[in-house]
Coordinates of C-alpha atoms and ligand atoms in Angstrom, one line a residue:
M737 CA -10.1 -69.1 -77.7
L738 CA -7.1 -69.4 -75.4
C739 CA -4.9 -72.4 -75.8
K740 CA -4.9 -75.1 -73.1
K741 CA -1.7 -73.9 -71.4
Y742 CA -3.3 -70.5 -70.9
R743 CA -6.7 -71.9 -69.8
D744 CA -4.7 -73.8 -67.1
G745 CA -2.9 -70.6 -66.2
L746 CA -6.2 -68.9 -65.5
R747 CA -6.8 -71.4 -62.7
W748 CA -3.7 -70.4 -60.8
V749 CA -3.9 -68.0 -57.9
V750 CA -0.4 -67.1 -56.8
Y751 CA 0.8 -65.9 -53.4
Q752 CA 4.2 -64.2 -53.5
I753 CA 6.4 -64.8 -50.5
Y754 CA 9.5 -62.7 -49.5
P755 CA 11.1 -65.5 -47.5
R756 CA 13.3 -63.2 -45.4
S757 CA 10.2 -61.4 -44.0
F758 CA 7.5 -64.0 -44.0
M759 CA 8.0 -66.3 -40.9
D760 CA 11.0 -67.1 -38.8
S761 CA 11.0 -70.6 -37.3
N762 CA 14.2 -70.6 -35.3
G763 CA 14.4 -67.2 -33.6
D764 CA 17.4 -65.8 -35.5
G765 CA 15.2 -62.9 -36.8
I766 CA 15.3 -64.1 -40.4
G767 CA 12.4 -65.7 -42.2
D768 CA 13.1 -69.2 -43.5
L769 CA 11.7 -72.2 -45.3
R770 CA 10.5 -74.0 -42.1
G771 CA 8.7 -70.8 -41.3
I772 CA 6.9 -70.9 -44.6
I773 CA 6.0 -74.6 -44.0
Q774 CA 4.4 -73.6 -40.7
K775 CA 2.1 -71.2 -42.6
L776 CA 1.0 -73.4 -45.4
D777 CA -2.5 -74.0 -43.9
Y778 CA -2.9 -70.2 -43.6
L779 CA -2.3 -70.0 -47.4
K780 CA -4.4 -73.0 -48.2
E781 CA -7.3 -71.5 -46.2
L782 CA -6.9 -68.2 -48.0
G783 CA -7.6 -70.0 -51.3
V784 CA -4.4 -69.6 -53.2
N785 CA -3.1 -72.6 -55.1
A786 CA 0.5 -71.5 -55.9
V787 CA 3.4 -69.9 -54.1
W788 CA 6.1 -67.8 -55.7
L789 CA 9.2 -67.6 -53.6
C790 CA 11.6 -64.7 -54.0
P791 CA 15.2 -66.0 -54.4
C792 CA 16.2 -68.3 -51.6
Y793 CA 19.6 -69.4 -53.1
Q794 CA 23.0 -68.9 -51.6
S795 CA 23.8 -65.2 -51.7
P796 CA 25.8 -62.5 -49.9
N797 CA 22.4 -60.6 -49.7
D798 CA 23.6 -57.3 -51.0
D799 CA 20.2 -57.2 -52.9
N800 CA 18.5 -59.6 -50.5
G801 CA 19.0 -62.7 -52.6
Y802 CA 18.9 -61.2 -56.1
D803 CA 22.7 -61.4 -56.0
I804 CA 23.1 -65.1 -56.3
S805 CA 26.4 -66.9 -55.6
D806 CA 25.1 -70.4 -56.2
Y807 CA 22.0 -71.2 -58.2
R808 CA 21.8 -74.7 -56.9
S809 CA 22.0 -74.4 -53.1
I810 CA 19.8 -72.8 -50.5
N811 CA 20.8 -69.7 -48.5
D812 CA 22.0 -71.1 -45.1
E813 CA 19.9 -68.4 -43.4
F814 CA 16.7 -69.9 -45.0
G815 CA 17.5 -73.6 -44.3
T816 CA 18.8 -76.5 -46.3
M817 CA 18.0 -78.3 -49.5
A818 CA 16.2 -80.9 -47.4
D819 CA 13.9 -78.2 -46.2
M820 CA 13.3 -77.1 -49.8
D821 CA 12.5 -80.7 -50.8
D822 CA 10.1 -80.9 -47.8
L823 CA 8.4 -77.6 -48.8
I824 CA 7.9 -78.9 -52.4
R825 CA 6.4 -82.1 -51.1
R826 CA 4.1 -80.5 -48.7
L827 CA 2.9 -77.9 -51.2
H828 CA 2.1 -80.7 -53.6
A829 CA 0.3 -82.7 -50.9
L830 CA -1.9 -79.6 -50.5
D831 CA -2.5 -79.4 -54.2
M832 CA -0.4 -76.3 -54.5
K833 CA 2.3 -75.3 -57.0
L834 CA 5.7 -73.8 -56.4
I835 CA 7.1 -71.0 -58.6
M836 CA 10.8 -70.3 -58.1
D837 CA 12.5 -67.0 -58.9
F838 CA 14.9 -67.4 -61.7
V839 CA 17.5 -64.6 -62.1
P840 CA 19.3 -65.0 -65.5
N841 CA 20.6 -61.5 -66.0
H842 CA 23.3 -61.4 -63.3
T843 CA 25.1 -63.3 -60.6
S844 CA 26.7 -62.1 -57.5
T845 CA 30.4 -61.2 -58.0
A846 CA 30.9 -63.8 -55.3
H847 CA 29.6 -66.5 -57.7
R848 CA 32.4 -68.9 -58.7
W849 CA 31.8 -68.0 -62.4
F850 CA 32.7 -64.4 -61.7
Q851 CA 35.6 -65.3 -59.4
E852 CA 37.1 -67.4 -62.3
S853 CA 36.2 -64.8 -64.9
R854 CA 38.1 -62.0 -63.2
K855 CA 41.3 -64.1 -63.1
G856 CA 42.0 -63.5 -66.8
K857 CA 41.1 -63.6 -70.4
N858 CA 41.8 -67.2 -71.2
N859 CA 39.8 -69.5 -68.9
P860 CA 36.4 -71.2 -69.4
Y861 CA 34.6 -68.4 -67.6
S862 CA 36.5 -65.4 -69.1
D863 CA 33.6 -64.5 -71.4
F864 CA 30.8 -65.2 -68.9
Y865 CA 30.5 -61.4 -68.2
Y866 CA 30.9 -58.2 -70.1
W867 CA 34.5 -57.0 -69.8
F868 CA 35.9 -53.9 -71.5
D869 CA 39.2 -52.0 -71.3
E870 CA 37.4 -48.7 -71.6
I871 CA 33.9 -47.9 -70.4
P872 CA 31.9 -48.4 -73.7
N873 CA 28.7 -46.4 -73.0
D874 CA 26.9 -44.3 -70.5
W875 CA 24.6 -47.0 -69.1
K876 CA 23.4 -46.3 -65.6
S877 CA 22.7 -48.8 -62.8
V878 CA 19.1 -49.1 -61.8
F879 CA 20.3 -48.4 -58.2
R880 CA 22.0 -45.2 -59.3
G881 CA 25.5 -44.4 -60.5
S882 CA 27.4 -45.8 -63.5
A883 CA 26.7 -49.4 -64.6
W884 CA 30.4 -50.0 -65.1
E885 CA 32.9 -51.0 -62.4
Y886 CA 36.6 -51.4 -62.7
D887 CA 38.0 -54.7 -61.4
A888 CA 41.7 -54.5 -60.5
M889 CA 42.4 -58.2 -60.7
R890 CA 41.3 -58.4 -64.3
G891 CA 42.3 -54.9 -65.2
Q892 CA 39.0 -54.2 -67.0
Y893 CA 35.5 -52.9 -66.5
Y894 CA 32.5 -55.1 -66.0
L895 CA 28.8 -54.3 -66.4
H896 CA 26.4 -54.3 -63.5
S897 CA 22.8 -53.1 -64.3
F898 CA 22.0 -53.3 -60.6
A899 CA 24.4 -53.3 -57.5
V900 CA 28.2 -53.3 -58.0
S901 CA 28.1 -56.8 -56.7
Q902 CA 25.6 -58.0 -59.3
A903 CA 27.6 -58.6 -62.5
D904 CA 25.6 -59.0 -65.8
L905 CA 26.0 -62.3 -67.5
N906 CA 27.0 -62.3 -71.1
W907 CA 24.2 -64.1 -72.9
S908 CA 25.9 -63.8 -76.3
N909 CA 28.2 -66.5 -75.0
P910 CA 26.5 -69.9 -75.7
A911 CA 28.2 -71.4 -72.6
V912 CA 26.2 -68.9 -70.4
A913 CA 23.0 -69.9 -72.1
S914 CA 23.7 -73.6 -71.6
A915 CA 24.8 -73.2 -68.0
M916 CA 21.6 -71.3 -67.2
K917 CA 19.5 -73.9 -69.0
D918 CA 21.1 -76.6 -66.8
T919 CA 20.2 -74.5 -63.8
L920 CA 16.5 -74.5 -64.9
D921 CA 16.5 -78.2 -65.4
F922 CA 18.0 -78.8 -62.0
W923 CA 15.0 -77.1 -60.4
I924 CA 12.5 -78.7 -62.7
D925 CA 13.9 -82.1 -61.7
K926 CA 13.3 -81.1 -58.1
G927 CA 9.6 -80.7 -59.0
V928 CA 9.0 -77.0 -59.2
D929 CA 6.0 -76.0 -61.3
G930 CA 7.0 -72.7 -62.7
F931 CA 9.3 -69.7 -62.7
R932 CA 9.1 -66.0 -62.3
V933 CA 11.9 -64.7 -64.4
D934 CA 13.8 -61.6 -63.1
V935 CA 14.3 -58.7 -65.6
I936 CA 14.1 -61.0 -68.6
D937 CA 14.3 -58.0 -71.0
R938 CA 17.8 -57.2 -69.9
I939 CA 19.5 -60.5 -70.8
A940 CA 19.9 -59.3 -74.4
K941 CA 21.8 -56.1 -74.8
D942 CA 21.7 -53.8 -77.7
F943 CA 25.4 -53.2 -77.6
P944 CA 27.2 -51.0 -77.1
A945 CA 25.3 -47.9 -78.3
G946 CA 21.7 -49.0 -77.8
R947 CA 19.5 -49.9 -74.8
N948 CA 20.5 -52.1 -71.9
G949 CA 17.8 -54.6 -72.7
F950 CA 15.5 -55.7 -75.6
G951 CA 18.6 -56.6 -77.7
P952 CA 18.2 -58.2 -81.1
H953 CA 18.6 -61.8 -79.8
L954 CA 16.2 -61.5 -76.9
H955 CA 13.5 -63.8 -78.3
E956 CA 16.0 -66.5 -79.3
Y957 CA 17.3 -66.6 -75.8
I958 CA 13.8 -66.8 -74.3
H959 CA 12.7 -69.4 -76.7
D960 CA 15.7 -71.6 -76.0
L961 CA 15.2 -71.3 -72.3
F962 CA 11.5 -71.8 -71.9
G963 CA 10.1 -72.9 -75.2
R964 CA 12.0 -76.1 -75.5
G965 CA 12.8 -79.2 -73.4
K966 CA 11.6 -79.7 -69.9
A967 CA 10.7 -76.1 -69.3
A968 CA 8.2 -75.9 -72.2
A969 CA 5.3 -77.3 -70.2
L970 CA 5.8 -75.0 -67.2
F971 CA 4.2 -71.8 -66.2
T972 CA 6.5 -68.9 -66.6
V973 CA 6.0 -65.2 -65.8
G974 CA 8.6 -62.8 -67.0
E975 CA 9.4 -59.5 -65.3
S976 CA 9.8 -57.1 -68.1
G977 CA 9.7 -53.4 -69.2
V978 CA 7.4 -54.2 -72.1
T979 CA 4.9 -51.4 -72.6
D980 CA 3.3 -52.1 -76.0
T981 CA 1.1 -54.8 -77.3
D982 CA 3.4 -55.9 -80.2
E983 CA 6.2 -56.6 -77.7
L984 CA 3.8 -58.4 -75.4
I985 CA 2.7 -60.6 -78.3
R986 CA 6.3 -61.5 -79.1
H987 CA 6.8 -62.6 -75.5
C988 CA 3.6 -64.5 -74.8
A989 CA 1.5 -65.4 -77.9
A990 CA 0.9 -69.1 -77.9
G991 CA 2.7 -69.9 -81.1
R992 CA 5.8 -68.1 -79.9
E993 CA 6.7 -70.7 -77.3
E994 CA 8.4 -68.2 -75.0
L995 CA 6.7 -67.2 -71.7
S996 CA 3.2 -67.9 -70.3
T997 CA 2.7 -64.3 -69.3
L998 CA 4.5 -61.1 -68.3
F999 CA 4.3 -58.7 -65.4
L1000 CA 3.7 -55.3 -67.0
F1001 CA 4.6 -52.2 -65.1
D1002 CA 2.8 -49.2 -66.6
H1003 CA 0.3 -49.2 -63.8
M1004 CA 3.1 -49.1 -61.2
N1005 CA 3.3 -45.3 -61.5
C1006 CA -0.2 -44.8 -60.2
G1007 CA 0.1 -42.3 -57.4
R1008 CA 3.6 -41.1 -58.2
Y1009 CA 5.6 -39.1 -60.6
N1010 CA 8.6 -41.4 -60.0
K1011 CA 9.8 -43.9 -57.5
F1012 CA 10.3 -41.3 -54.7
T1013 CA 7.8 -38.5 -55.6
P1014 CA 4.1 -38.9 -54.8
K1015 CA 1.3 -37.6 -57.0
Q1016 CA -2.3 -37.0 -56.2
D1017 CA -4.1 -39.9 -57.8
S1018 CA -7.1 -42.2 -57.5
L1019 CA -8.3 -45.7 -58.4
K1020 CA -9.4 -44.2 -61.7
T1021 CA -5.9 -44.3 -63.0
L1022 CA -5.4 -47.9 -62.0
R1023 CA -8.8 -48.8 -63.6
D1024 CA -7.9 -47.2 -66.9
H1025 CA -4.6 -49.2 -67.1
L1026 CA -6.4 -52.4 -66.2
I1027 CA -9.1 -51.8 -68.9
H1028 CA -6.4 -51.1 -71.5
W1029 CA -4.6 -54.4 -70.9
Q1030 CA -7.9 -56.4 -70.5
R1031 CA -8.8 -55.3 -74.1
E1032 CA -5.4 -55.9 -75.5
T1033 CA -4.9 -59.4 -74.0
A1034 CA -8.4 -60.4 -75.1
K1035 CA -7.9 -59.2 -78.6
Y1036 CA -4.7 -61.3 -79.0
D1037 CA -5.6 -64.3 -76.7
L1038 CA -2.8 -63.5 -74.3
L1039 CA -2.7 -64.5 -70.7
H1040 CA -2.6 -61.5 -68.4
S1041 CA -1.0 -61.2 -64.9
L1042 CA -3.1 -59.3 -62.3
F1043 CA -1.0 -57.7 -59.7
V1044 CA -0.5 -54.4 -57.9
D1045 CA 2.0 -55.2 -55.2
N1046 CA 5.3 -56.9 -54.9
H1047 CA 8.6 -56.8 -53.0
D1048 CA 9.8 -53.8 -55.0
Q1049 CA 6.8 -51.5 -54.5
P1050 CA 5.2 -49.6 -51.6
P1051 CA 1.6 -51.0 -51.3
M1052 CA -0.7 -49.5 -53.9
I1053 CA -3.5 -49.0 -51.4
S1054 CA -1.3 -46.3 -49.7
R1055 CA -0.8 -44.5 -53.0
I1056 CA -4.2 -44.3 -54.6
A1057 CA -6.8 -45.3 -52.0
D1058 CA -7.4 -44.8 -48.3
D1059 CA -5.1 -46.8 -46.0
R1060 CA -6.5 -45.2 -42.8
E1061 CA -10.3 -44.8 -42.1
K1062 CA -11.4 -46.8 -45.1
R1063 CA -8.5 -49.3 -45.2
Y1064 CA -10.8 -52.4 -45.2
E1065 CA -13.1 -50.9 -47.9
S1066 CA -10.1 -49.9 -50.0
A1067 CA -8.4 -53.2 -49.8
A1068 CA -11.6 -55.1 -50.6
C1069 CA -12.4 -52.8 -53.5
M1070 CA -9.0 -53.1 -55.0
A1071 CA -9.2 -56.9 -54.7
A1072 CA -12.5 -57.0 -56.5
M1073 CA -11.5 -54.7 -59.4
L1074 CA -8.3 -56.6 -59.9
Y1075 CA -8.8 -60.2 -59.2
L1076 CA -12.2 -60.6 -60.8
L1077 CA -10.8 -59.5 -64.1
K1078 CA -9.4 -62.0 -66.6
G1079 CA -5.9 -63.2 -65.8
V1080 CA -3.7 -64.8 -63.2
P1081 CA -4.0 -63.2 -59.7
F1082 CA -0.8 -62.5 -57.9
I1083 CA -1.2 -61.6 -54.2
Y1084 CA 1.8 -60.2 -52.3
Q1085 CA 2.2 -61.2 -48.7
G1086 CA 0.3 -58.9 -46.4
Q1087 CA -2.0 -57.6 -49.1
E1088 CA -4.6 -60.1 -47.9
I1089 CA -4.8 -58.2 -44.5
G1090 CA -4.8 -54.8 -46.1
G1091 CA -1.1 -54.1 -45.6
A1092 CA -0.1 -50.5 -46.0
S1093 CA 3.1 -48.4 -46.3
A1094 CA 5.2 -47.8 -43.1
H1095 CA 6.7 -44.6 -41.8
Y1096 CA 10.0 -44.1 -39.8
D1097 CA 11.8 -41.2 -38.4
S1098 CA 15.3 -42.6 -38.9
I1099 CA 17.2 -43.9 -41.9
G1100 CA 18.5 -46.6 -39.6
C1101 CA 15.2 -48.3 -40.0
F1102 CA 15.8 -49.0 -43.7
N1103 CA 17.9 -51.7 -45.2
D1104 CA 17.3 -51.8 -49.0
I1105 CA 20.4 -51.1 -51.1
E1106 CA 18.4 -48.9 -53.5
T1107 CA 16.9 -46.9 -50.7
I1108 CA 20.2 -46.3 -49.0
Q1109 CA 21.8 -45.1 -52.2
A1110 CA 18.9 -42.9 -53.1
Y1111 CA 18.9 -41.3 -49.6
R1112 CA 22.6 -40.4 -49.9
E1113 CA 21.9 -38.8 -53.2
F1114 CA 18.9 -36.8 -52.0
C1115 CA 20.9 -35.6 -48.9
Q1116 CA 23.3 -33.8 -51.3
T1117 CA 20.5 -31.5 -52.5
M1118 CA 17.9 -31.3 -49.8
P1119 CA 17.5 -31.3 -46.0
K1120 CA 17.6 -34.7 -44.3
D1121 CA 14.0 -34.6 -43.2
Q1122 CA 12.9 -34.0 -46.8
A1123 CA 15.1 -36.8 -48.0
L1124 CA 13.6 -39.1 -45.4
E1125 CA 10.1 -38.3 -46.5
K1126 CA 11.0 -39.3 -50.1
I1127 CA 12.4 -42.6 -48.8
N1128 CA 9.4 -43.2 -46.5
F1129 CA 7.2 -42.8 -49.6
G1130 CA 9.1 -44.9 -52.1
S1131 CA 11.3 -47.3 -50.3
R1132 CA 11.1 -51.0 -51.3
D1133 CA 11.3 -51.7 -47.6
N1134 CA 7.6 -50.7 -47.4
A1135 CA 7.0 -54.2 -48.8
R1136 CA 9.8 -55.9 -46.8
H1137 CA 9.0 -55.4 -43.2
P1138 CA 8.3 -58.6 -41.3
M1139 CA 4.8 -60.0 -41.9
A1140 CA 2.8 -59.1 -38.8
W1141 CA 1.1 -62.2 -37.5
N1142 CA -0.1 -60.5 -34.3
G1143 CA 0.4 -57.3 -32.3
G1144 CA 2.7 -58.9 -29.7
E1145 CA 6.4 -59.2 -29.5
N1146 CA 8.1 -59.0 -32.8
G1147 CA 4.7 -59.2 -34.4
G1148 CA 4.7 -63.0 -34.0
F1149 CA 7.2 -63.1 -36.9
S1150 CA 10.1 -64.3 -34.8
A1151 CA 11.2 -65.1 -31.2
G1152 CA 14.3 -63.0 -31.8
K1153 CA 15.0 -59.5 -33.0
P1154 CA 13.9 -59.2 -36.7
W1155 CA 16.6 -58.5 -39.4
I1156 CA 14.7 -55.3 -40.3
A1157 CA 12.4 -52.9 -38.3
L1158 CA 8.9 -54.2 -37.6
H1159 CA 6.2 -52.5 -39.6
S1160 CA 5.5 -49.1 -37.9
R1161 CA 1.7 -50.0 -37.9
Y1162 CA 2.1 -53.7 -36.9
R1163 CA 0.0 -53.3 -33.8
D1164 CA -2.9 -52.0 -35.9
I1165 CA -2.4 -54.1 -39.1
N1166 CA -1.7 -57.8 -38.3
V1167 CA -3.2 -61.2 -39.1
Q1168 CA -4.7 -61.9 -35.7
K1169 CA -6.4 -58.5 -35.5
D1170 CA -7.8 -58.7 -39.0
L1171 CA -9.2 -62.2 -38.5
A1172 CA -10.9 -61.1 -35.3
A1173 CA -12.4 -58.0 -36.9
E1174 CA -16.0 -57.7 -37.9
R1175 CA -14.8 -56.6 -41.3
S1176 CA -11.8 -58.7 -42.2
V1177 CA -9.8 -58.2 -45.4
Y1178 CA -8.5 -61.8 -45.2
R1179 CA -12.1 -63.1 -45.1
F1180 CA -13.1 -60.9 -48.0
Y1181 CA -10.2 -62.3 -50.0
Q1182 CA -11.2 -65.8 -49.0
A1183 CA -14.8 -65.2 -50.2
L1184 CA -13.6 -63.6 -53.4
L1185 CA -11.2 -66.4 -54.3
K1186 CA -13.9 -69.0 -53.5
L1187 CA -16.4 -67.2 -55.7
R1188 CA -13.7 -67.1 -58.4
R1189 CA -12.9 -70.7 -58.4
S1190 CA -16.4 -72.0 -58.1
N1191 CA -17.7 -70.0 -61.2
A1192 CA -15.9 -70.6 -64.4
V1193 CA -17.3 -67.3 -65.6
F1194 CA -14.6 -65.5 -63.5
L1195 CA -11.9 -67.6 -65.1
D1196 CA -12.8 -68.0 -68.8
G1197 CA -15.6 -65.5 -69.1
D1198 CA -15.5 -62.4 -71.4
V1199 CA -15.0 -59.0 -69.8
Q1200 CA -17.2 -56.1 -70.7
V1201 CA -16.6 -52.6 -69.3
V1202 CA -20.0 -51.0 -68.3
S1203 CA -18.9 -47.8 -66.6
S1204 CA -17.5 -44.9 -68.7
A1205 CA -14.1 -43.1 -68.4
E1206 CA -15.7 -40.2 -66.5
D1207 CA -17.4 -42.3 -63.8
P1208 CA -15.9 -42.2 -60.4
F1209 CA -16.4 -46.0 -60.1
F1210 CA -15.7 -49.1 -62.1
I1211 CA -18.4 -51.5 -63.3
F1212 CA -17.7 -54.5 -65.5
T1213 CA -19.4 -57.8 -66.3
R1214 CA -18.0 -61.3 -66.9
S1215 CA -20.0 -63.6 -69.1
L1216 CA -19.8 -67.2 -70.2
N1217 CA -22.3 -69.6 -71.8
G1218 CA -25.3 -67.3 -71.2
E1219 CA -24.3 -66.6 -67.5
K1220 CA -23.5 -63.1 -66.7
W1221 CA -22.1 -61.4 -63.5
A1222 CA -21.5 -57.8 -62.6
V1223 CA -18.7 -56.4 -60.5
I1224 CA -19.3 -52.9 -59.0
C1225 CA -16.5 -51.0 -57.4
N1226 CA -17.1 -47.5 -56.1
F1227 CA -14.2 -45.1 -55.6
E1228 CA -13.5 -42.5 -53.0
S1229 CA -16.8 -40.6 -52.8
E1230 CA -20.3 -41.7 -52.0
Q1231 CA -22.3 -42.6 -55.1
Q1232 CA -25.8 -43.4 -56.2
I1233 CA -25.3 -46.3 -58.7
A1234 CA -28.1 -47.3 -60.9
L1235 CA -27.3 -50.4 -62.9
P1236 CA -28.4 -50.8 -66.6
F1237 CA -29.5 -54.4 -65.8
R1238 CA -31.3 -56.3 -63.0
C1239 CA -29.2 -58.3 -60.5
E1240 CA -29.8 -61.0 -58.0
A1241 CA -28.8 -60.2 -54.4
P1242 CA -25.0 -59.8 -54.3
A1243 CA -23.0 -63.0 -53.8
L1244 CA -20.1 -61.0 -52.5
A1245 CA -20.1 -57.5 -51.0
S1246 CA -17.6 -55.6 -48.8
L1247 CA -20.4 -54.1 -46.7
D1248 CA -23.8 -55.6 -46.0
R1249 CA -25.8 -54.9 -49.0
A1250 CA -29.2 -56.3 -50.0
S1251 CA -29.3 -55.0 -53.6
A1252 CA -26.6 -54.3 -56.2
D1253 CA -28.3 -50.9 -57.0
G1254 CA -28.4 -47.9 -54.7
A1255 CA -26.2 -45.7 -52.6
Y1256 CA -22.6 -46.9 -52.5
A1257 CA -20.4 -45.8 -49.6
P1258 CA -16.8 -44.7 -50.4
Y1259 CA -14.8 -47.7 -51.7
E1260 CA -17.7 -50.1 -51.4
C1261 CA -17.9 -53.0 -53.8
A1262 CA -20.3 -55.7 -54.7
V1263 CA -20.5 -58.7 -57.0
A1264 CA -23.8 -60.0 -58.3
K1265 CA -25.3 -62.3 -60.9
I1266 CA -27.3 -60.6 -63.6
K1267 CA -30.9 -61.8 -64.1
D1268 CA -32.4 -62.6 -67.6
Ligands
TEU1381 O1 13.7 -55.9 -60.2 C1 13.9 -55.3 -61.5 C2 13.6 -53.9 -61.7 O2 14.1 -53.4 -62.7 C3 12.8 -53.1 -60.8 O3 11.7 -53.6 -60.3 C4 13.7 -52.4 -59.8 O4 14.2 -53.3 -58.9 C5 12.9 -51.5 -59.0 O5 12.2 -50.6 -59.8 C6 13.9 -50.6 -58.2 O6 13.1 -49.9 -57.4 C7 14.1 -57.1 -60.0 C8 13.8 -57.6 -58.6 O7 12.4 -57.7 -58.5 C9 14.4 -56.7 -57.7 O8 14.1 -57.0 -56.3 C10 15.9 -56.8 -57.8 O9 16.6 -55.9 -57.0 C11 16.3 -56.6 -59.3 O10 15.5 -57.3 -60.2 C12 17.7 -57.1 -59.5 O11 17.7 -58.5 -59.5
CA1382 CA1 15.3 -68.1 -39.2

């Protein structure tokens, strides 16, 4: 039986916002907090009850806000602290929660701590970062190249796991841990309800010869941050490279008092060999990853996070389903197979209208630091058009184009020129058009979330997989207190599906469907209560 904190967690439905690209209220082309406030009714109507904001703190924006120069103030481009207070108040008035992004692994080199630290070896901030006379190992930056950079002022090398301007904090220094704990408390006192924790695995290094992450003190650090004090009651989801169950247990088992849940990433390679290289794939692969983690989390009473898209990934629908002719069916099918499983749903902005990957003919349409660096590297070994194809496939910008609210000027995102190119398909895929369509992804999400919150079986119920590994579809049941439901998701080809039980007429279906048995069209899905 899941403990209370986890049972509460199952009642959250989180909508992830990339503030820069969600809604611009003042025409400067950059999304902002007042823009988000304008769209709260849209979110409420959708049926989510929590919002996760990607970083909106003061930042030079080399990595769009993940390079923070002040944890306690709002990025001027996004608004003021008064706007943030207002947003929190309004969310709470709508009975919605706010999850902030907490970035403990690194600060911007523009942060005061780093500016002090580089001045010398004998000030209060000298040991806030990793400084070495010689480069101590061959660690690489996630964004390519060495993870070590020479700083002429200090005359030493510092570690940056990401961009050169994102210096890794030295968590073995208790002053760092305590400064970061104060930062958390600052936001808790403002009324935030939870945190998404950026690359939590990396705060503990296995130094100097081991891995950049999962160091020996990782769990002490996590427990001190989130298992004690004001943070202990909050919902926390860690972003982590955890791949096995034992590690997951160490992070999230109830008795550990660390995090509520983790984002696991093994399913992120569906449809690709690596970040920039596509692979022929189907929803089957996603299904098998989902089944694996449903079983593991059930076995050990862990709270699972249900997500496929975020601001770092090209939309999953474009990799393993049909984002053209069957875009509506694919989007609906993926929603049903993901969000009716057991766990906390995370919906990335645009997913609810069937948002797909973009395509551009010029590198000038891209902005992401990782994308630009990868493009330069590719161009050294292949023709430019080939490099551009790789970028088009894998760029994080696929998830960062302005949210398209309509097919008009600037997609209804801004009265001015957006900071990044509009989505190449915004005239075809936008909120207004989806809502006006006979088959609307948004309305399917709405109906799905309504079904989910009005039947405890979809929250607390057990999951049983009915289909087999060879089947080109996914059928599972949810059951609680004698009540049992079936979720039937067909994949890319037409299928005659005969169910091993009798069902009532579907309560939710992507296409009009009178009975849960029968001939399923490609990507069709249905949800029905089982009789007897
Ligand atoms: O991402 C951490 C991470 O390791 C990956 O998701 C990585 O960014 C991605 O695979 C590169 O393609 C987090 C944030 O989500 C990301 O936006 C930041 O850039 C990164 O941390 C640094 O803060
Ligand atoms: Ca703005």
